[in-house]
Amino acid sequence: MKKIAFLTLLALFSYAKEVVNVYSHRHYDIDKELYKEFEKESGIAVNVVKANAEELIERLKVEGKNSPADVLITVDVANLYQAKSLGLFQPIKSKIVDSSVATNLKDSDNNWVALTKRARVIVYNKEKLSDSNFSTYEDLAEPKWAGKVLIRSSNNSYNQSLVSSMIAHLGEAKTQKWLEGFVKNFAREPKGSDRDQMRAVASGEGDLAIVNTYYLGMMIESEKQEDKDVANKLGIFFPNQNSYGTHINVSGAGILASSKNVANAQKLIEFLLSDKAQELFAKANYEYPIKSNIKTSELVKGFGEFKEDTIKLSVIGENNKKAVELMDKAKWK
Ligand code: FE2
């Protein structure tokens, strides 16, 4: 009798489906494909809750220990840093993570790791300007750019991280001064997405915009002819090639402190860092792979080679609060 009960229990256990529950801020189609591929390979079902980082972090705070989530995936280091500061993560103990990701692209306590890279670049109207007009982010605060600069609002974490990196490179006082000149040069009150900034450059509302590289890729390959027309009008410039390099932004992941499926969570993160997943990220979403042995897509290669800012991303996270303060002070809406 006892033996039958034991066998029944064993059978039930082995039929209980392995799962990993993901809270994700990434809003790209390729992620769905990657999860499907992971399910096929591992037999672990992936359940995804999608929302923006702020909402997900709030939800994790409220759920506390009872949260069903195992992994948090978000864009931008500011969000990863905030989740770490709130104690939401546990260290990732993985040799694969240790060996495949450069030190500057992960948390010093292994609380989170970058999955993809993107560069925050200048795009400009080719009819009016050329590469020779540009040099650095700093230069965009010069009066010659008055009324010409398009960029989204200061509550956007991509912009906050760019300013955080400038604080690290230039110091607070110089960054504040830069911000004041830069904001004065805005073509309009900040609104819309990175793609909307490109549309506004193409329609002549301003001459240049600061955007993440993959959005340009999306516009070039868009099914909508009007997006393609916008992309055709734009040139791309990688700032700060003779100094600290172009600002790099990441999407990344961490295992939650409340996770009930730590081993599965680790497997998922390791899968997302596998050559296969890195290639898919690179091809389908026009992002830069984290691993140096993986090539970028042909389209992204066409943007050109460039020097990346290799500042430690955790420093950018640490500077976030200060960056928001300085942006407010400079009246960046
Ligand atoms: Fe994005």
Coordinates of C-alpha atoms in Angstrom, one line a residue, residues 26 28-41 46 48 50 268 271-272 276-277 279-281 283-285:
R26 CA 10.7 43.8 -23.2
Y28 CA 9.6 42.9 -28.8
D29 CA 8.1 40.0 -30.9
I30 CA 11.4 38.0 -30.9
D31 CA 11.1 37.4 -27.2
K32 CA 8.0 35.2 -27.8
E33 CA 10.0 33.1 -30.3
L34 CA 12.9 32.7 -27.9
Y35 CA 10.6 31.5 -25.1
K36 CA 9.1 29.0 -27.4
E37 CA 12.5 27.7 -28.4
F38 CA 13.5 27.4 -24.8
E39 CA 10.3 25.5 -24.0
K40 CA 11.1 23.1 -26.8
E41 CA 14.7 22.6 -25.7
V46 CA 7.6 29.9 -19.8
V48 CA 5.2 35.7 -19.2
K50 CA 4.3 41.9 -19.6
L268 CA 16.3 30.4 -19.0
F271 CA 19.6 30.0 -22.7
L272 CA 19.1 33.7 -23.5
K276 CA 21.5 30.6 -30.7
A277 CA 19.5 33.2 -28.6
E279 CA 22.0 35.4 -32.8
L280 CA 18.2 35.7 -32.8
F281 CA 18.3 38.9 -30.7
K283 CA 19.0 39.4 -36.2
A284 CA 15.4 40.0 -35.3
N285 CA 15.6 43.0 -33.1

